[in-house]
CSV table of C-alpha atoms in Angstrom, one decimal:
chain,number,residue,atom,x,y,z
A,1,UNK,CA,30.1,260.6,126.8
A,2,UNK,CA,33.1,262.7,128.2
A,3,UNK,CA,34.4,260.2,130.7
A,4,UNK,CA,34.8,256.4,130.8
A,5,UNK,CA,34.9,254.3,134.2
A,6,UNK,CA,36.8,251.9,134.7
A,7,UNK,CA,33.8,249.7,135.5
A,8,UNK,CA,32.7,250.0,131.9
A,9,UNK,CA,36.1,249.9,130.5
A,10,UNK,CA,36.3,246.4,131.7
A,11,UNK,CA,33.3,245.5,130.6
A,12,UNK,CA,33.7,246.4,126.7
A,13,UNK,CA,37.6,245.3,127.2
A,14,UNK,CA,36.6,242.0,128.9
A,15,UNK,CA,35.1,241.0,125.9
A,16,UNK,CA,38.1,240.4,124.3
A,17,UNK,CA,39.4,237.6,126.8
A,18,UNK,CA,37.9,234.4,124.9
A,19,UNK,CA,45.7,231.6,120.5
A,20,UNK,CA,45.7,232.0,121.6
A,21,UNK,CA,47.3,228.5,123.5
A,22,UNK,CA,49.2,225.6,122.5
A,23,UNK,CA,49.5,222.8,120.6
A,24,UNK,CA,47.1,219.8,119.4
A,25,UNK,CA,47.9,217.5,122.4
A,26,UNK,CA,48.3,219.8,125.2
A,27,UNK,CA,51.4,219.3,127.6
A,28,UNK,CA,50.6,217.7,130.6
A,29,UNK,CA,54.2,218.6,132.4
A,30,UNK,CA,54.6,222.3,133.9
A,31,UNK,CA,58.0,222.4,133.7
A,32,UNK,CA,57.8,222.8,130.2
A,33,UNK,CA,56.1,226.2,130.2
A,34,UNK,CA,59.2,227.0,133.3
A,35,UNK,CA,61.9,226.1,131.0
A,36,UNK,CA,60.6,228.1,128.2
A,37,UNK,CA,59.1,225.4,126.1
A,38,UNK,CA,62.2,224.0,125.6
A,39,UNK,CA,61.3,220.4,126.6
A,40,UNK,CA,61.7,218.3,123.6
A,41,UNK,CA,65.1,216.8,124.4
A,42,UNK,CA,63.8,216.1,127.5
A,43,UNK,CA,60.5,214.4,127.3
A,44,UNK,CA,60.1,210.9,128.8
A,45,UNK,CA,56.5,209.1,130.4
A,46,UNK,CA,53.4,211.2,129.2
A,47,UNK,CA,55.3,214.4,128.3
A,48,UNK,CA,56.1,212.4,125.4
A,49,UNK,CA,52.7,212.3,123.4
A,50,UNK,CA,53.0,216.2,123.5
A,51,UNK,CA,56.4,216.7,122.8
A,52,UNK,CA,58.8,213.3,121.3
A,53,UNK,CA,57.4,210.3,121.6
A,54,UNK,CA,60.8,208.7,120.7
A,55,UNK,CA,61.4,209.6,124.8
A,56,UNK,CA,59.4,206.4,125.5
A,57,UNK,CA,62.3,204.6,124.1
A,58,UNK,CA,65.4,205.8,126.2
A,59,UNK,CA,66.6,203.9,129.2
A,60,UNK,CA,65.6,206.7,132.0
A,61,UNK,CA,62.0,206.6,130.6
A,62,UNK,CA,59.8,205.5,133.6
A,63,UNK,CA,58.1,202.6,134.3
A,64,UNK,CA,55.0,204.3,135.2
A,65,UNK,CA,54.3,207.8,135.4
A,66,UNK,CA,50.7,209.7,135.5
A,67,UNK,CA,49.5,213.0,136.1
A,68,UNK,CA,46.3,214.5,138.0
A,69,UNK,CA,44.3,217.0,135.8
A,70,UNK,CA,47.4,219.4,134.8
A,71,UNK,CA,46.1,222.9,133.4
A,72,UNK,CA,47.6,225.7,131.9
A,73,UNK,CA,45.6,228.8,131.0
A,74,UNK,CA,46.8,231.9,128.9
A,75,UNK,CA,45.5,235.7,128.8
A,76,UNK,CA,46.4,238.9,127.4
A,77,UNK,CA,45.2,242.6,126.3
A,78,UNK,CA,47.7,244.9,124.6
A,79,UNK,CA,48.4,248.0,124.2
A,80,UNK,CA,46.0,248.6,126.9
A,81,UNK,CA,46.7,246.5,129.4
A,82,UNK,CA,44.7,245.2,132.7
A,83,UNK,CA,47.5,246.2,135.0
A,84,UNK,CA,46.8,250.2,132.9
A,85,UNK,CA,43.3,249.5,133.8
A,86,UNK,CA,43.6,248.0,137.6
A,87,UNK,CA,45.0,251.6,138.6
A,88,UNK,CA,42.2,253.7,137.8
A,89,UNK,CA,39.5,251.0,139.2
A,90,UNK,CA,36.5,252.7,140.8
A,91,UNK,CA,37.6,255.9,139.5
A,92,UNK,CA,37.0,258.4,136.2
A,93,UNK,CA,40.0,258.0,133.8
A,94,UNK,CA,41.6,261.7,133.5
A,95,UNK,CA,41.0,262.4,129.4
A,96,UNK,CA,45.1,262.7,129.4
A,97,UNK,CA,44.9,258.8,130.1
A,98,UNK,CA,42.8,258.2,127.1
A,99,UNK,CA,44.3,260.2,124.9
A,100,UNK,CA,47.4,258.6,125.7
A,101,UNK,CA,45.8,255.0,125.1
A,102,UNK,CA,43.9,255.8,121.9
A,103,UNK,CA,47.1,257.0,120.6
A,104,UNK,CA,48.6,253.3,121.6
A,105,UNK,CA,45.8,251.4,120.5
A,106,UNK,CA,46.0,253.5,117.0
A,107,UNK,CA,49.5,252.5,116.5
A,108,UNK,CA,49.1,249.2,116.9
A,109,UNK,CA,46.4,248.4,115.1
A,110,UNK,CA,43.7,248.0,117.4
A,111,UNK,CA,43.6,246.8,120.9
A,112,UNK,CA,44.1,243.1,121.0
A,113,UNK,CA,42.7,240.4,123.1
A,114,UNK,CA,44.0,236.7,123.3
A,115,UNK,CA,43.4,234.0,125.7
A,116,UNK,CA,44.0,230.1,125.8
A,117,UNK,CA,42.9,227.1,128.0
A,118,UNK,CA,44.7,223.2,128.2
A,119,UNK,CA,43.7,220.4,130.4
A,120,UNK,CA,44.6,217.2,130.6
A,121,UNK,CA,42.0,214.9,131.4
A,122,UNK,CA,43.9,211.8,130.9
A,123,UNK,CA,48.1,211.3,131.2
A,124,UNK,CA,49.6,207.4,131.8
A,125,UNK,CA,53.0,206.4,131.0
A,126,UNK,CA,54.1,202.3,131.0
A,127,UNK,CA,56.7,201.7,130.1
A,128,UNK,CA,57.2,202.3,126.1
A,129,UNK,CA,53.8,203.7,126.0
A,130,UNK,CA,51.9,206.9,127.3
A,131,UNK,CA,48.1,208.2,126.8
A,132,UNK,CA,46.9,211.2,126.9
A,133,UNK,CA,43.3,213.0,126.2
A,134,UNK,CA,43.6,216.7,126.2
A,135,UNK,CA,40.9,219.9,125.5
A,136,UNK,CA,42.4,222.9,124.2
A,137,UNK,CA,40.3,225.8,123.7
A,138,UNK,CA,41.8,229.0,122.1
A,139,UNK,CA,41.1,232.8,121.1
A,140,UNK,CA,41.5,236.3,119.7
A,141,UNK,CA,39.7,239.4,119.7
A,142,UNK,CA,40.7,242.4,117.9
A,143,UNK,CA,38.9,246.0,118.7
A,144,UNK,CA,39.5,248.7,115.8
A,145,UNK,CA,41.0,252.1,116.9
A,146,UNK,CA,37.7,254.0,115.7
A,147,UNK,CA,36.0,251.9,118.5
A,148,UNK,CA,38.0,252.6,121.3
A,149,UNK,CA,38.0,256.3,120.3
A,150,UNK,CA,34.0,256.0,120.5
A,151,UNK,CA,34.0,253.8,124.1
A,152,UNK,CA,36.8,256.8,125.5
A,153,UNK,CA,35.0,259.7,124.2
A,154,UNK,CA,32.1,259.2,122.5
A,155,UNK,CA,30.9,260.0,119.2
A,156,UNK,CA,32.5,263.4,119.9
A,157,UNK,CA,35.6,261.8,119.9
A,158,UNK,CA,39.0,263.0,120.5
A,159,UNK,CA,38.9,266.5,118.9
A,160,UNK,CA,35.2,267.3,120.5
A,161,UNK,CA,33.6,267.5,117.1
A,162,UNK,CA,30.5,264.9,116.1
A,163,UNK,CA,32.3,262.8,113.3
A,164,UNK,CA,31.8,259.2,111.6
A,165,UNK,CA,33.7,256.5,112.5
A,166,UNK,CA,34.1,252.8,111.0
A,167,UNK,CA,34.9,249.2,112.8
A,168,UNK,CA,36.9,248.1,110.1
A,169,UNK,CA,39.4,245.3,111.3
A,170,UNK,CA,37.2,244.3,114.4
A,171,UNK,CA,37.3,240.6,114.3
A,172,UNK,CA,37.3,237.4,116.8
A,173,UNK,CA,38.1,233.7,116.6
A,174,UNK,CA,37.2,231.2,119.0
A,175,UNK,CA,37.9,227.7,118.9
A,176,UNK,CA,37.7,224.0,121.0
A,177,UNK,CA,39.3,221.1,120.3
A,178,UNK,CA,39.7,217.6,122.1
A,179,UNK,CA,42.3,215.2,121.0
A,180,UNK,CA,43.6,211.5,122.0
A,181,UNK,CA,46.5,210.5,122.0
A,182,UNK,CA,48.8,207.2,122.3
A,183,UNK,CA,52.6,207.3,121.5
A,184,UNK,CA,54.7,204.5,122.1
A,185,UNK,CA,59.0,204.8,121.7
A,186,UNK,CA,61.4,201.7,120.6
A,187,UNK,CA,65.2,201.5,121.4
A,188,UNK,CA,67.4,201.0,119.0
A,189,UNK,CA,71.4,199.9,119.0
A,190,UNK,CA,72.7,203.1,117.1
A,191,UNK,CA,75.8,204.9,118.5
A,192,UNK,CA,76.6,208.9,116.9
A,193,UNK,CA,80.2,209.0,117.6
A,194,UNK,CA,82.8,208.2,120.2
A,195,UNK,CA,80.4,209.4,123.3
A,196,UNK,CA,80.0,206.5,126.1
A,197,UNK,CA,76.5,205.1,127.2
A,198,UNK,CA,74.7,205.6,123.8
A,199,UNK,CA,71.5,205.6,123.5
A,200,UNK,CA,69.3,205.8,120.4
A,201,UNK,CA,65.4,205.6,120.2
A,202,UNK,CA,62.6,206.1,117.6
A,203,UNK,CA,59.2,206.9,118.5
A,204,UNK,CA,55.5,207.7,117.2
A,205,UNK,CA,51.7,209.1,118.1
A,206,UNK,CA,48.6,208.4,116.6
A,207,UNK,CA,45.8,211.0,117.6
A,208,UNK,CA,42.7,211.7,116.8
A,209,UNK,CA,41.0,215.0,117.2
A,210,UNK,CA,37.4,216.2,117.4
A,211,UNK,CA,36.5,219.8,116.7
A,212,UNK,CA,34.4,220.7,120.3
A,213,UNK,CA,33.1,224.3,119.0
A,214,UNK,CA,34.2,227.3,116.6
A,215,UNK,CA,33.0,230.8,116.0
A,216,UNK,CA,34.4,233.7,113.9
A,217,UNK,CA,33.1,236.7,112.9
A,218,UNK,CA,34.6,239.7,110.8
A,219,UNK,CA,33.2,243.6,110.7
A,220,UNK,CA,32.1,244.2,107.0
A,221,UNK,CA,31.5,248.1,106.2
A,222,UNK,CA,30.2,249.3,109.6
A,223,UNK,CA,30.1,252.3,110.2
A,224,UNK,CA,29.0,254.9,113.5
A,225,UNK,CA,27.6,258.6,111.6
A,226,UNK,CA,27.4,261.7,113.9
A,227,UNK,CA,25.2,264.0,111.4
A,228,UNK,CA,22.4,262.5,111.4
A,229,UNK,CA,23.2,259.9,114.3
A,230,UNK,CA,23.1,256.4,112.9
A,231,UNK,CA,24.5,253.2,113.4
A,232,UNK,CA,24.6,250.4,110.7
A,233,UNK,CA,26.6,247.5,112.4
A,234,UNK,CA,27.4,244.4,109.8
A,235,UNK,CA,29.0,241.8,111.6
A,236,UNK,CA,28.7,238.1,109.9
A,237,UNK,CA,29.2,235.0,112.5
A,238,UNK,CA,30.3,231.4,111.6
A,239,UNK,CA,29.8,229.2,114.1
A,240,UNK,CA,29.3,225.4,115.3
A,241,UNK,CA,25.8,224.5,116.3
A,242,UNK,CA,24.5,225.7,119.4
A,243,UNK,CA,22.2,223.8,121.8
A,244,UNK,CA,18.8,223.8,120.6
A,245,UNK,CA,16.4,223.2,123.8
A,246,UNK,CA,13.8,221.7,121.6
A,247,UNK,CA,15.5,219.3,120.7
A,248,UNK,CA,14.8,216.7,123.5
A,249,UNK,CA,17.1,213.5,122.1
A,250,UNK,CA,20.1,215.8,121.7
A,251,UNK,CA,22.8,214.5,123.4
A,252,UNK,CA,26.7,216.2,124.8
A,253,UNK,CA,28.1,215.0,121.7
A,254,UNK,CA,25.8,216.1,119.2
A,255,UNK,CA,27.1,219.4,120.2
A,256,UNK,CA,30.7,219.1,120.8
A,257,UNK,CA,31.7,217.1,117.6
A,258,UNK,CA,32.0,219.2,114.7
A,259,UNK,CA,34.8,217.4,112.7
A,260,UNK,CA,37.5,215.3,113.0
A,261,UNK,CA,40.7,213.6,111.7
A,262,UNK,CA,43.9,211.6,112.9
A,263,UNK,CA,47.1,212.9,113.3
A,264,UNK,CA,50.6,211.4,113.0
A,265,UNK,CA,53.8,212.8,114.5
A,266,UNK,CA,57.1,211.1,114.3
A,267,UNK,CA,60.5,211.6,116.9
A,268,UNK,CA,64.0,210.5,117.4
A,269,UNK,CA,65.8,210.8,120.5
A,270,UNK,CA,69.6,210.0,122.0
A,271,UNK,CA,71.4,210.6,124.6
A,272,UNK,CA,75.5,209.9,125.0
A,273,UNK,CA,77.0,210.7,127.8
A,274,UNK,CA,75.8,214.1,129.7
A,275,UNK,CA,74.0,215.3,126.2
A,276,UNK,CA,70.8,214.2,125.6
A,277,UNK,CA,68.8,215.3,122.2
A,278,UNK,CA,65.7,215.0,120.2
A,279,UNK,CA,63.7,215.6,117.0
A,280,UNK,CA,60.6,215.4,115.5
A,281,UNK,CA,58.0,216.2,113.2
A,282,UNK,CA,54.4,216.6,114.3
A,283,UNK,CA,51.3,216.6,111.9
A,284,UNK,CA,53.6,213.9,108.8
A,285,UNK,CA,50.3,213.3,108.5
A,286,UNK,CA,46.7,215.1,109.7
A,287,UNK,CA,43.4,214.5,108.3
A,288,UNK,CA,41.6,217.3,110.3
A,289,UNK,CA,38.6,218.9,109.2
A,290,UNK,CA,35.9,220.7,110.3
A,291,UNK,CA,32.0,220.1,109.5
A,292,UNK,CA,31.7,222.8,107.6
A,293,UNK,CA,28.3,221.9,106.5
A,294,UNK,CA,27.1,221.4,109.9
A,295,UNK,CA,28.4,224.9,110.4
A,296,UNK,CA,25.5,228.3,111.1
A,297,UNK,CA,26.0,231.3,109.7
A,298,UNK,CA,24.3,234.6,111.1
A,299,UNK,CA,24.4,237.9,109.4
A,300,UNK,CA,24.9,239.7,112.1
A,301,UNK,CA,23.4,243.3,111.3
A,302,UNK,CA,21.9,245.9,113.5
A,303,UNK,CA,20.7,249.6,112.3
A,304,UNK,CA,19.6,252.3,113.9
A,305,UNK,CA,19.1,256.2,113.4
A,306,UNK,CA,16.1,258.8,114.6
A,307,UNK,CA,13.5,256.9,112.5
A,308,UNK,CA,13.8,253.4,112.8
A,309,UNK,CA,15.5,250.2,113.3
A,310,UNK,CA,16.1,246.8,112.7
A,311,UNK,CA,18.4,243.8,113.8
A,312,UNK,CA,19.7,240.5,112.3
A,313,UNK,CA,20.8,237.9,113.9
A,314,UNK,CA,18.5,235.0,112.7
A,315,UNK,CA,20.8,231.9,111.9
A,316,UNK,CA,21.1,231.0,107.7
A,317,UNK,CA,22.6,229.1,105.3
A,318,UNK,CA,26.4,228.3,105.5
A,319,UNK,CA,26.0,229.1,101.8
A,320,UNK,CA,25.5,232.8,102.5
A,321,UNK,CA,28.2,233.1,104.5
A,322,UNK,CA,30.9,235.4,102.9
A,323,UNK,CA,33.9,233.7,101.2
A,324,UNK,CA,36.7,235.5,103.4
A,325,UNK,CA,35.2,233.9,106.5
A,326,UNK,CA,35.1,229.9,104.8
A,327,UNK,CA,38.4,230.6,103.3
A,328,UNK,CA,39.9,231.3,107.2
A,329,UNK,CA,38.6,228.6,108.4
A,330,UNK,CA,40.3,226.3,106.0
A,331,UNK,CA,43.4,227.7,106.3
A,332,UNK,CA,43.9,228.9,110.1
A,333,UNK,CA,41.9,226.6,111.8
A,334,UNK,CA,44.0,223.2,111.0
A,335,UNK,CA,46.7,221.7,111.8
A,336,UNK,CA,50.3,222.3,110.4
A,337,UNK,CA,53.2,220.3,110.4
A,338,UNK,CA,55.7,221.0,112.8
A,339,UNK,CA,59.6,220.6,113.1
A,340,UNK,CA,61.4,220.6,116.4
A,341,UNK,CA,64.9,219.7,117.2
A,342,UNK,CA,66.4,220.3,121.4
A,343,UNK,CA,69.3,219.4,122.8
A,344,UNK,CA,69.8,219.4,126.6
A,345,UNK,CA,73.1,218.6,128.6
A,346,UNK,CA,73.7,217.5,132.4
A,347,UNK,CA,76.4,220.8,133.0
A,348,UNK,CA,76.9,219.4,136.9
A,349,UNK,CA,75.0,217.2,139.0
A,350,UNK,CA,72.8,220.3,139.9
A,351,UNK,CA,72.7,221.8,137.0
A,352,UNK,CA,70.7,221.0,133.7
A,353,UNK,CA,70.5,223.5,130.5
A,354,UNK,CA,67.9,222.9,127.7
A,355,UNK,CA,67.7,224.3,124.6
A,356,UNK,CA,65.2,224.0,121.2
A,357,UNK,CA,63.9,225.3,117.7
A,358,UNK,CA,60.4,224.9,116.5
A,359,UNK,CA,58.5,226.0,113.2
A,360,UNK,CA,55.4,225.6,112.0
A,361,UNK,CA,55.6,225.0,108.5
A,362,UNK,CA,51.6,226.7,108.0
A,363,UNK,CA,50.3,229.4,109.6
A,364,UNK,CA,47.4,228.4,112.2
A,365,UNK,CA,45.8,229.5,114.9
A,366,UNK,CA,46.0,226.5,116.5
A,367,UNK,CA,50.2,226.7,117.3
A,368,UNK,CA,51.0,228.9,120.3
A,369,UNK,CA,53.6,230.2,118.0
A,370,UNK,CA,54.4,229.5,114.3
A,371,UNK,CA,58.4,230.0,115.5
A,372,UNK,CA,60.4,229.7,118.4
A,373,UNK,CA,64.3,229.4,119.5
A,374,UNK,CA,64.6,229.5,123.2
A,375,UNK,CA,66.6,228.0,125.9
A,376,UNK,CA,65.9,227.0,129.9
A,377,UNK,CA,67.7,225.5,132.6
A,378,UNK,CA,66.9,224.0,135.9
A,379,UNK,CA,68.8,224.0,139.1
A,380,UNK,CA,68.1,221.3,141.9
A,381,UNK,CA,71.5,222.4,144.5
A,382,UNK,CA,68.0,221.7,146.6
A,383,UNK,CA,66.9,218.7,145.1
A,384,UNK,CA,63.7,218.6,146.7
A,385,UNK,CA,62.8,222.3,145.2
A,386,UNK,CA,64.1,222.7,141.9
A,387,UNK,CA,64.1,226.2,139.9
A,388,UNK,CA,63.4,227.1,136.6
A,389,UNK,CA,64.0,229.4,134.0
A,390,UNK,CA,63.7,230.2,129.8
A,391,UNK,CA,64.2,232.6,127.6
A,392,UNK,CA,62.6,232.2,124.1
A,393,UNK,CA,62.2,234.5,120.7
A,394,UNK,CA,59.2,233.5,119.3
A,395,UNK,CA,57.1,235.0,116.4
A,396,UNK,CA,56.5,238.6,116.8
A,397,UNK,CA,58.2,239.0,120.1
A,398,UNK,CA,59.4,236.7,122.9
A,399,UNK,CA,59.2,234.9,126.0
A,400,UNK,CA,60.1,234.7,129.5
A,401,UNK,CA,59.5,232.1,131.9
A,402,UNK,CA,60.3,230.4,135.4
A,403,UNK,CA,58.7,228.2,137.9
A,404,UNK,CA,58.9,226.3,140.6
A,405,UNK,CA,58.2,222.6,142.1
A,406,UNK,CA,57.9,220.2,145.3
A,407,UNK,CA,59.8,216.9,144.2
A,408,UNK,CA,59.2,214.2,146.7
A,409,UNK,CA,60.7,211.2,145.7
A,410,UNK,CA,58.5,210.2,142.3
A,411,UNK,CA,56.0,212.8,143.3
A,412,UNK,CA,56.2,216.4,141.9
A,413,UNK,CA,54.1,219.8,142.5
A,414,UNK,CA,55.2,222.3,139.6
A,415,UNK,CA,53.6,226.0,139.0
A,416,UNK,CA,54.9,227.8,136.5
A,417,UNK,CA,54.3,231.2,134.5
A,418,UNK,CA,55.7,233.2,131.4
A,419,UNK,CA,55.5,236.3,130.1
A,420,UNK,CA,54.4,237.0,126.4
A,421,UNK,CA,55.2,239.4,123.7
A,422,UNK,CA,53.9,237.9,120.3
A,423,UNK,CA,51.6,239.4,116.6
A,424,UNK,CA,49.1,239.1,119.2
A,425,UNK,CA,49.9,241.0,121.4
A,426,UNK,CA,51.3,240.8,125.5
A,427,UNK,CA,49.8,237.7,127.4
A,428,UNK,CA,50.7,235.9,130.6
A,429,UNK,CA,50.4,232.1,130.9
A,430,UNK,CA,50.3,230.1,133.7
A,431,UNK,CA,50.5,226.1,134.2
A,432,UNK,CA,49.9,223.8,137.3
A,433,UNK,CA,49.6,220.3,137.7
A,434,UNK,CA,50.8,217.0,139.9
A,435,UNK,CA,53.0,214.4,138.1
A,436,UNK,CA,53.9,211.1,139.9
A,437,UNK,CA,57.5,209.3,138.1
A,438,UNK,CA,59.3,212.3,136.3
């Protein structure tokens, strides 16, 4: 194979698309993702499940306030990127091109694919209390440099000459998870210094989460020979059961409950005079699990040289699945407690700045980012369009952000969209959605 289209490219590439998103109650409020994620002063009606529940309890929390099926979807592929990809579609990529992208995907590691998906299904605010029922599903692919070298050139390779090749550090995760939420905030008469129109609040969500689906799988030894040509692929899966047409009582939830657990988080918020604040601490408590003896294990092997070959793909025993791939499970695929703390403050009537720090105290696939410092601000001089913007450092890179919305009296259109650098590599995310009383 001496040239690659780009037709095939995205084919192999596409692959990768199924972390990387956010959090265990997804937000339900574009105007985060606008002002940079920097939203947990600010959060009031059903923004506060996802972000401070203690919002509930400030005097400017709304008597009602819902939202109609907000989404927000994630995607990314790094070094190589789509845009790198777009310019040469319908056309041979020039062997300059690849050589220049092998050499990025070598550097880095591999090339990298992440991709995310929130939705709210369910968001009321009354009063001191909000709802919310949210699916999160969440992602990351990563393709080893001697694989691309083999999709761009062939077994050939770069220098022209036959030569073996392994797909160590190819792996994927993919996960699903649906979680419930109710939060409910309570004022309290607490003043923090000589500011006027003090405000104090305390707040708290109980959630439960079910595990919807999961599958992992990690290369082990592969390897692609030139002399004799042979390929011996070992790729061992984990996953959730899949739907078994035989089986004529199963029903939806047979096959989208793999574990569970509730969560507790706990918030403070204040405000005193054009400053406003919050804190909390997500996950004080979080009995997640995941089934893992309900989960299947395949072995995942194909072989093949002049002679003969074989394939195995036949589901076993979670018992025979390798250790390293039960041990990630545990420890990614949970949920960490989280600090937070953001201040915001009213600068002019048009004018509103934001600011926050986050951590994850565990490493997890299931937090956007384990850190983040960032800051936003949103200007209304039109108070029926207001703008906004963020900047954030996060872990392994950063994140810009900005976005738009329709305010009509209590009724509000938002789109918003950021820009990701992260571990993972760079990713766009996007969010959408119609609130009514924020």
């Amino acid at each position: 194979m001496r040239t690659l289209t780009l037709g095939a490219a995205l084919t192999v590439l596409g692959l990768l698309a199924p972390v990387a998103a956010g959090a265990q109650v997804a937000s339900p409020v574009p105007e985060a993702v606008g002002l940079g994620g920097s939203y947990t002063a600010l959060a009031r009606g059903i923004a506060a499940p996802a972000w401070n529940p203690a919002g509930l309890g400030m005097p400017d929390n709304p008597g009602a306030s819902f939202a109609l099926l907000p989404f927000s979807v994630t995607a990314g592929l790094s070094p190589v990127t789509p845009a790198d990809l777009a310019e040469y579609d319908g056309q041979l990529i020039p062997a300059a091109v690849r050589q220049e992208w092998l050499a990025a995907i070598t550097e880095a590691g591999g090339e990298t694919g992440n991709a995310g998906a929130e939705v709210t299904f369910l968001a009321l605010g009354f009063g001191p209390v909000a709802l919310s029922a949210s699916s999160t599903v969440r992602g990351q692919v990563n393709l080893a440099p001697d694989v691309a070298e083999v999709l761009f050139f062939g077994n050939a390779g770069l220098t022209g000459d036959p030569q073996d090749y392994s797909l160590q550090g190819s792996n994927f995760d993919v996960a699903g998870t649906t979680t419930f939420a109710a939060s409910m905030g309570f004022p309290l008469s607490i003043s923090l210094g000589p500011l006027p129109d003090q405000h104090f609040a305390v707040g708290a969500t109980v959630k439960y989460t079910v595990g919807n689906f999961l599958m992992l799988g990690q290369e082990s030894r592969s390897t692609i020979s030139s002399d004799p040509i042979a390929v011996d692929i070992r790729f061992p899966i984990v996953h959730s059961p899949l739907p078994d047409d035989s089986a004529q009582d199963q029903t939806f939830g047979d096959i989208a409950n793999n574990g569970g657990g509730f969560g507790l988080d706990i918030g403070a918020a204040w405000q005193g005079g054009p400053f406003s604040a919050g804190v909390v601490v997500k996950n004080v408590v979080n009995t997640f699990e995941w089934d893992l003896d309900g989960l299947q294990f395949r072995e995942g092997t194909a072989t093949w040289d002049a002679d003969s070959s074989s394939t195995s793909f036949d589901t076993a025993s979670i018992a025979n699945a390798p250790g390293e791939l039960i041990d990630r499970i545990e420890t990614l695929y949970g949920f960490s407690p989280t600090l937070a703390a953001g201040a915001a403050m009213q600068v002019t009537p048009f004018l509103e700045v934001t600011g926050e720090l986050r951590h994850s105290l565990e490493e997890s696939l299931n937090v956007g980012e384990r850190s983040h410092l960032g800051v936003g601000a949103e200007l209304t001089i039109l108070p029926v369009l207001p703008i906004r913007a963020g900047v954030a450092a996060i872990s392994g890179g950063y994140q810009l952000s900005g976005g738009l919305g329709l305010r009509l009296g209590p009724v509000q259109l938002a789109f918003s969209a950021a820009a990701r650098q992260t571990d993972l590599g760079d990713a766009a995310r996007m969010a959408l959605g119609l609130t009514y009383g924020l």
